[in-house]
XYZ file of C-alpha atoms in Angstrom:
484
model
C -115.511 27.527 -40.634
C -117.770 25.932 -43.272
C -120.566 23.582 -42.222
C -121.812 21.159 -44.911
C -125.610 20.698 -45.347
C -127.329 17.568 -46.538
C -130.195 17.848 -49.061
C -133.134 17.506 -46.630
C -131.644 20.020 -44.211
C -131.139 22.530 -47.014
C -134.761 22.200 -48.227
C -136.076 22.675 -44.677
C -134.081 25.881 -44.169
C -135.097 27.170 -47.578
C -138.790 26.616 -46.721
C -138.426 28.477 -43.398
C -136.684 31.371 -45.127
C -139.463 31.693 -47.753
C -142.168 31.662 -45.073
C -140.354 34.323 -43.052
C -139.904 36.497 -46.132
C -143.624 36.132 -46.941
C -144.558 37.343 -43.452
C -142.271 40.378 -43.788
C -143.905 41.374 -47.065
C -147.542 40.863 -46.157
C -147.667 42.030 -42.544
C -149.023 45.556 -42.196
C -147.204 47.702 -39.617
C -149.264 49.000 -36.714
C -151.052 52.182 -37.609
C -149.983 55.271 -35.694
C -152.823 57.729 -35.357
C -151.956 61.303 -36.190
C -155.147 62.518 -34.471
C -155.808 65.110 -37.137
C -159.267 66.482 -37.787
C -160.458 65.672 -41.286
C -157.657 63.171 -42.037
C -158.484 59.501 -42.679
C -156.147 56.551 -42.920
C -157.036 55.742 -46.537
C -153.596 55.059 -47.947
C -151.484 51.934 -48.340
C -148.121 52.585 -46.652
C -146.415 49.344 -47.708
C -144.291 51.416 -50.082
C -142.779 53.119 -47.041
C -141.838 50.045 -45.008
C -138.358 51.416 -44.316
C -139.705 54.510 -42.610
C -142.245 52.543 -40.589
C -139.567 50.116 -39.472
C -137.736 53.092 -38.018
C -140.830 54.076 -36.043
C -141.070 50.755 -34.218
C -137.451 50.867 -33.133
C -136.676 52.497 -29.741
C -134.364 55.413 -30.406
C -134.380 57.485 -27.227
C -132.684 57.679 -23.888
C -135.222 57.166 -21.105
C -134.006 60.187 -19.154
C -134.744 62.949 -21.657
C -135.749 61.209 -24.903
C -132.654 62.441 -26.732
C -131.630 60.206 -29.621
C -129.037 57.548 -28.812
C -125.765 57.428 -30.724
C -126.753 54.173 -32.449
C -130.092 55.624 -33.495
C -128.418 58.858 -34.591
C -126.254 56.889 -37.012
C -129.296 55.065 -38.374
C -130.956 58.391 -39.113
C -128.049 59.437 -41.292
C -127.507 56.199 -43.137
C -131.022 55.000 -43.790
C -133.275 56.200 -46.609
C -137.034 56.477 -46.132
C -139.729 55.634 -48.639
C -139.843 56.405 -52.301
C -138.747 59.335 -54.372
C -140.587 62.515 -53.412
C -139.127 64.692 -56.172
C -142.682 64.736 -57.498
C -144.605 65.383 -54.303
C -147.510 63.118 -53.474
C -149.915 62.644 -50.602
C -147.879 59.609 -49.565
C -144.848 61.836 -48.934
C -146.908 63.956 -46.542
C -148.322 60.847 -44.876
C -144.859 59.464 -44.265
C -143.744 62.696 -42.567
C -146.822 62.652 -40.321
C -146.233 59.000 -39.479
C -142.747 59.820 -38.226
C -143.952 62.832 -36.246
C -146.873 60.962 -34.646
C -144.795 58.050 -33.394
C -145.360 57.737 -29.640
C -141.676 58.134 -28.773
C -141.376 61.252 -30.931
C -144.522 62.784 -29.427
C -143.180 62.310 -25.883
C -139.749 63.592 -26.890
C -141.082 66.828 -28.413
C -143.259 67.429 -25.351
C -140.270 66.868 -23.065
C -138.275 69.550 -24.893
C -141.099 72.045 -24.546
C -141.482 71.283 -20.833
C -137.779 71.668 -20.049
C -137.763 75.056 -21.743
C -141.037 76.084 -20.091
C -139.605 75.379 -16.642
C -136.664 77.686 -17.297
C -137.958 80.779 -19.151
C -135.343 83.337 -20.154
C -135.827 86.915 -21.332
C -134.485 88.557 -24.496
C -130.799 87.842 -25.189
C -130.601 85.797 -21.967
C -131.695 82.473 -23.528
C -128.467 80.666 -22.561
C -129.979 77.472 -21.127
C -132.620 77.352 -23.864
C -129.879 77.594 -26.474
C -127.908 74.898 -24.669
C -130.894 72.514 -24.736
C -131.324 73.082 -28.473
C -127.644 72.554 -29.240
C -127.584 69.359 -27.179
C -130.437 67.935 -29.246
C -128.821 69.040 -32.507
C -125.577 67.347 -31.443
C -127.467 64.104 -30.717
C -128.987 64.261 -34.200
C -125.608 64.993 -35.785
C -126.880 68.272 -37.239
C -124.272 70.932 -37.933
C -124.855 74.526 -36.774
C -123.350 77.966 -36.233
C -123.401 79.484 -32.762
C -123.726 82.145 -31.529
C -125.706 84.559 -33.668
C -127.210 87.586 -31.899
C -125.728 86.378 -28.575
C -127.773 83.196 -28.089
C -129.141 82.394 -31.558
C -128.394 79.290 -33.639
C -128.272 78.641 -37.396
C -128.460 74.920 -38.163
C -128.358 73.207 -41.560
C -129.741 69.900 -42.871
C -129.431 68.594 -46.416
C -126.933 68.747 -49.236
C -125.204 71.933 -48.121
C -125.900 73.305 -51.598
C -128.628 75.519 -53.116
C -131.481 76.022 -52.939
C -131.642 77.103 -49.288
C -134.947 77.485 -47.420
C -135.263 78.565 -43.770
C -137.569 77.772 -40.853
C -137.530 80.068 -37.816
C -138.508 79.723 -34.143
C -138.197 82.386 -31.439
C -136.851 81.451 -27.995
C -137.464 84.247 -25.454
C -139.963 84.443 -22.600
C -141.873 87.329 -21.014
C -141.520 89.152 -17.659
C -144.768 87.636 -16.326
C -145.408 85.605 -13.176
C -147.035 82.317 -14.208
C -150.430 81.704 -12.599
C -150.917 78.174 -13.938
C -150.322 75.429 -11.363
C -148.896 72.356 -13.064
C -145.935 70.006 -12.870
C -143.755 72.050 -15.222
C -144.569 75.555 -13.974
C -141.873 78.210 -14.426
C -139.088 77.932 -11.861
C -137.883 81.487 -12.555
C -139.852 84.046 -10.560
C -141.415 86.778 -12.679
C -140.635 85.017 -15.966
C -142.925 82.874 -18.102
C -143.295 81.449 -21.579
C -146.644 83.179 -22.008
C -146.466 83.504 -25.794
C -145.650 79.927 -26.756
C -142.019 80.358 -27.760
C -141.163 77.181 -25.819
C -143.576 75.351 -28.121
C -142.086 77.047 -31.186
C -138.621 75.764 -30.273
C -139.884 72.246 -29.529
C -141.715 72.029 -32.862
C -138.672 73.193 -34.821
C -136.382 70.716 -33.046
C -138.998 68.065 -33.818
C -138.911 69.105 -37.468
C -135.119 68.880 -37.392
C -135.334 65.224 -36.423
C -137.818 64.443 -39.200
C -135.725 66.267 -41.798
C -132.547 64.543 -40.631
C -134.266 61.178 -40.950
C -135.260 62.113 -44.505
C -132.054 63.928 -45.410
C -131.530 61.722 -48.452
C -134.823 63.114 -49.846
C -133.808 66.779 -49.597
C -132.974 68.465 -52.909
C -131.090 71.307 -51.245
C -130.537 72.664 -47.735
C -132.914 73.486 -44.895
C -131.719 76.226 -42.527
C -133.133 76.215 -38.992
C -133.049 79.565 -37.204
C -133.471 79.625 -33.426
C -133.853 83.326 -32.723
C -133.566 85.286 -29.471
C -135.422 88.424 -28.447
C -138.646 88.509 -30.422
C -140.560 90.083 -27.541
C -138.024 92.828 -26.916
C -134.787 93.802 -28.583
C -135.657 92.903 -32.165
C -133.653 89.715 -32.412
C -134.649 89.238 -36.052
C -132.734 92.324 -37.201
C -129.662 91.215 -35.288
C -129.853 87.681 -36.683
C -130.090 89.074 -40.206
C -127.166 91.392 -39.537
C -125.015 88.422 -38.460
C -125.716 86.323 -41.548
C -128.776 84.261 -40.658
C -130.196 84.636 -44.184
C -126.968 83.968 -46.052
C -127.868 82.119 -49.292
C -131.494 81.687 -48.123
C -134.173 82.389 -50.744
C -137.379 81.826 -48.727
C -138.367 81.578 -45.064
C -141.328 80.303 -43.012
C -142.376 80.653 -39.363
C -145.161 79.304 -37.168
C -146.890 80.746 -34.078
C -149.337 79.101 -31.692
C -152.866 80.529 -31.642
C -155.546 80.258 -28.951
C -158.165 81.277 -31.523
C -157.802 78.160 -33.706
C -158.772 74.600 -32.688
C -155.820 72.478 -31.630
C -153.672 71.113 -34.479
C -155.394 73.187 -37.171
C -153.204 75.424 -39.358
C -154.241 78.976 -40.290
C -152.846 81.749 -42.456
C -153.737 84.142 -45.259
C -152.176 85.780 -48.292
C -151.047 89.390 -48.017
C -151.224 91.430 -44.789
C -151.430 89.207 -41.712
C -149.943 91.251 -38.862
C -149.717 95.000 -38.446
C -146.698 97.218 -38.509
C -146.162 98.629 -35.032
C -144.502 101.775 -33.727
C -144.493 104.055 -30.708
C -144.240 107.795 -30.253
C -143.582 110.270 -27.475
C -144.412 113.971 -27.793
C -143.051 116.795 -25.610
C -144.952 120.099 -25.684
C -143.258 123.099 -24.056
C -144.900 126.417 -23.122
C -144.067 129.360 -20.878
C -146.222 128.267 -17.941
C -148.719 131.083 -18.493
C -152.384 130.200 -18.060
C -153.420 132.748 -20.681
C -150.799 132.060 -23.381
C -148.315 129.317 -24.061
C -150.431 126.845 -22.079
C -148.880 123.436 -22.630
C -151.833 121.535 -21.093
C -154.305 123.068 -23.550
C -151.906 122.441 -26.431
C -151.456 118.791 -25.456
C -155.191 118.284 -25.003
C -155.935 119.722 -28.428
C -153.234 117.581 -30.012
C -154.593 114.383 -28.443
C -158.092 115.105 -29.729
C -156.843 116.077 -33.196
C -154.862 112.833 -33.532
C -158.149 110.907 -33.515
C -159.104 112.597 -36.772
C -156.220 110.969 -38.636
C -158.016 107.615 -38.529
C -161.642 108.783 -38.599
C -161.278 111.461 -41.313
C -158.158 110.741 -43.352
C -157.644 106.990 -43.609
C -159.443 104.512 -45.850
C -162.036 102.733 -43.665
C -161.202 99.464 -45.458
C -157.505 99.849 -44.557
C -157.382 99.231 -40.809
C -155.127 101.591 -38.868
C -154.674 102.596 -35.235
C -153.400 105.693 -33.439
C -153.817 105.450 -29.665
C -152.579 107.843 -26.993
C -151.804 105.707 -23.957
C -150.264 108.133 -21.455
C -150.120 111.850 -20.593
C -148.006 113.449 -17.869
C -148.112 117.104 -16.853
C -147.182 116.853 -13.199
C -149.420 116.604 -10.127
C -149.490 120.123 -8.629
C -153.026 121.539 -9.085
C -151.828 125.083 -8.368
C -149.106 125.306 -11.015
C -149.385 125.648 -14.804
C -146.739 123.246 -16.130
C -144.261 124.407 -18.742
C -143.844 120.889 -20.113
C -146.307 118.118 -20.973
C -145.400 114.655 -22.245
C -147.733 112.184 -23.926
C -147.424 109.252 -26.261
C -148.806 106.012 -27.548
C -148.767 103.512 -30.381
C -149.555 103.368 -34.096
C -150.382 100.358 -36.265
C -151.109 99.721 -39.949
C -151.193 96.815 -42.405
C -149.094 98.358 -45.182
C -145.817 100.240 -45.315
C -147.499 103.074 -47.205
C -150.165 103.552 -44.538
C -147.643 103.162 -41.737
C -145.329 105.822 -43.137
C -148.288 108.148 -43.685
C -149.239 107.764 -40.018
C -145.718 108.693 -38.931
C -145.859 111.820 -41.066
C -149.312 112.959 -39.949
C -148.778 112.300 -36.209
C -145.811 114.651 -36.186
C -147.578 117.295 -38.305
C -150.691 117.328 -36.106
C -148.814 117.585 -32.807
C -146.413 120.311 -33.965
C -149.223 122.322 -35.586
C -151.533 122.151 -32.575
C -148.708 123.244 -30.296
C -148.194 126.340 -32.433
C -151.890 127.264 -32.155
C -151.379 127.608 -28.403
C -148.021 129.409 -28.744
C -146.046 126.341 -27.664
C -143.339 124.225 -29.293
C -143.343 120.468 -29.767
C -141.008 117.593 -30.576
C -142.005 114.045 -31.501
C -139.806 110.961 -31.036
C -140.627 107.703 -32.851
C -137.783 105.731 -31.220
C -136.414 104.683 -34.592
C -133.016 103.849 -33.090
C -134.359 101.614 -30.310
C -135.658 98.664 -32.391
C -139.286 99.164 -31.329
C -140.666 99.891 -34.794
C -141.758 96.780 -36.719
C -142.933 96.772 -40.348
C -146.198 94.996 -41.285
C -146.039 91.235 -41.781
C -147.179 90.704 -45.360
C -147.203 87.107 -46.590
C -145.785 86.516 -50.048
C -148.544 85.083 -52.273
C -146.477 82.156 -53.559
C -145.116 81.271 -50.112
C -148.623 81.389 -48.625
C -149.943 79.122 -51.379
C -147.093 76.722 -50.650
C -148.061 76.611 -46.947
C -151.716 76.098 -47.827
C -151.291 73.233 -50.302
C -148.673 71.502 -48.133
C -150.858 71.742 -45.048
C -153.948 70.421 -46.818
C -151.971 67.416 -48.070
C -150.656 66.856 -44.552
C -153.739 67.323 -42.333
C -156.634 67.375 -44.772
C -158.773 70.184 -46.178
C -160.592 70.693 -42.877
C -157.257 71.110 -41.094
C -156.554 74.476 -42.714
C -158.414 77.753 -42.436
C -157.979 81.269 -43.774
C -157.641 83.644 -40.831
C -158.313 87.349 -40.422
C -155.488 89.860 -40.028
C -154.870 91.063 -36.477
C -153.234 94.178 -35.062
C -150.477 92.229 -33.323
C -146.898 92.683 -34.523
C -143.983 90.282 -35.028
C -140.314 90.877 -35.806
C -140.484 88.026 -38.347
C -141.613 90.845 -40.633
C -137.967 91.922 -40.919
C -137.118 88.629 -42.638
C -140.052 89.239 -44.985
C -138.531 92.591 -45.941
C -135.466 90.740 -47.289
C -136.765 87.536 -48.927
C -140.158 85.944 -49.744
C -141.767 84.755 -46.514
C -144.911 83.259 -45.012
C -146.090 83.329 -41.411
C -148.774 80.918 -40.226
C -150.483 79.698 -37.057
C -151.023 76.335 -35.417
C -154.073 76.070 -33.212
C -153.757 75.223 -29.509
C -157.352 75.988 -28.504
C -158.845 73.292 -26.295
C -161.707 74.434 -24.081
C -161.796 71.150 -22.161
C -158.289 71.660 -20.789
C -158.609 75.444 -20.505
C -156.352 76.370 -23.407
C -158.349 79.474 -24.271
C -156.290 82.322 -22.807
C -154.565 84.832 -25.069
C -150.790 85.145 -25.316
C -149.166 87.364 -22.676
C -151.688 86.158 -20.104
C -150.332 84.627 -16.848
C -152.880 81.833 -17.401
C -151.700 81.014 -20.927
C -151.455 77.265 -21.563
C -151.297 75.156 -24.692
C -152.627 71.815 -25.889
C -149.360 69.908 -26.275
C -150.992 67.353 -28.577
C -150.548 69.929 -31.339
C -146.743 69.898 -31.066
C -146.035 66.897 -33.276
C -148.401 68.298 -35.915
C -146.406 71.530 -35.896
C -143.158 69.587 -36.274
C -144.569 67.676 -39.250
C -145.881 70.889 -40.820
C -142.484 72.570 -40.587
C -140.748 69.535 -42.085
C -143.225 69.079 -44.937
C -143.124 72.763 -45.886
C -139.324 72.772 -46.082
C -138.851 69.427 -47.850
C -141.578 70.058 -50.389
C -140.268 73.557 -51.132
C -136.838 72.161 -51.970
C -138.190 69.265 -53.991
C -140.469 71.472 -56.085
C -137.910 74.225 -56.554
C -136.243 74.171 -59.956
C -132.592 75.133 -59.500
C -131.335 77.301 -62.427
């Protein structure tokens, strides 16, 4: 039906329309504070009105903050901001704006809390995996499942090269939680005491940001949700089942109680040590005067200390520690068999392999001195030996520059290497990789305890920053990568 307009009516409606359009153009959207140390709101975001409009629109179910179907469709169909093929500070600011939206902050926290309440050990992460897949389904993100029993490989972008990966581990630890709070572990003797619940929440948060900006991606982002980092070497199994297919670079983040909340830390080169274990068995004839296995074992333990103090470069940190010795408990009997063992750590493959060689040589040789025999087992078939985590120089530089653009120069720090180990190092053996930390330290709330402590807690206000960091690292990598 057509409705005719007289001249005065038409002019009145035209005037109203012009005034309304003027308000739309000149009104500045409410600022959303990212709460980042060293970052000031010194940019004009009018160029990114489309993204900010998305932020003011409710897009979550009240029950669990999962995206509604209507909102999910808007994520796919709507473009955000300008062209970020040439990366600018404004591109980083837009990503942080999305991440710091109040609804998104609550949603990411809710994911972490659901997972924290139901911690699952290595290769048992069935409910955790189900939570992740439910969120991916809501966001209309395609994925492969299962990999390595409970793992997931999701993809966002063009589906074409280049491919870059982000990884989060999912498993908990066999620890009884000692923290009394609303979302305390409901599974006796199990706890997310290393922050893997936060790792998952931040990567799911990044998935939402990347899906919202999918039209900006100049390639494909692969999201790896990996089981069994703490035990079982889930990384090797994920790789064996095709997790790195077509992927040319990979990044991972870990929470750190040593860094102030929301700050990012990393370094080029060696970051985490290679880790291995050994068990020696010395056998004698049970004679106190010859073939004494206790004397042989004692001499071997003492001689092992000389590998580090006398043979290794003092500027190349290494560790050989004997952590147990068992010869029986009868004080009136000379045992024929003594067992002892421990751990070894080093920051380079060369040093690590040298330690393996010398540990066996020292133990076997000392046993012979006391007319005994010895065998040494390094458990190479049990997935307990991890190579050093050495950050690729270019990938580290990418993390550093992206982070500084995102959170400011004071939001990034170069950290010292530590003797901890991580199975992410197996990915780094295959393709260029970088591992970095996000700070969760907050003395006011008591977030100061080390991982694997029953009192381990995190400052959840860092979660949205981690999600933004993941997303910015992946998007910028693709946009700056020149496809052959």
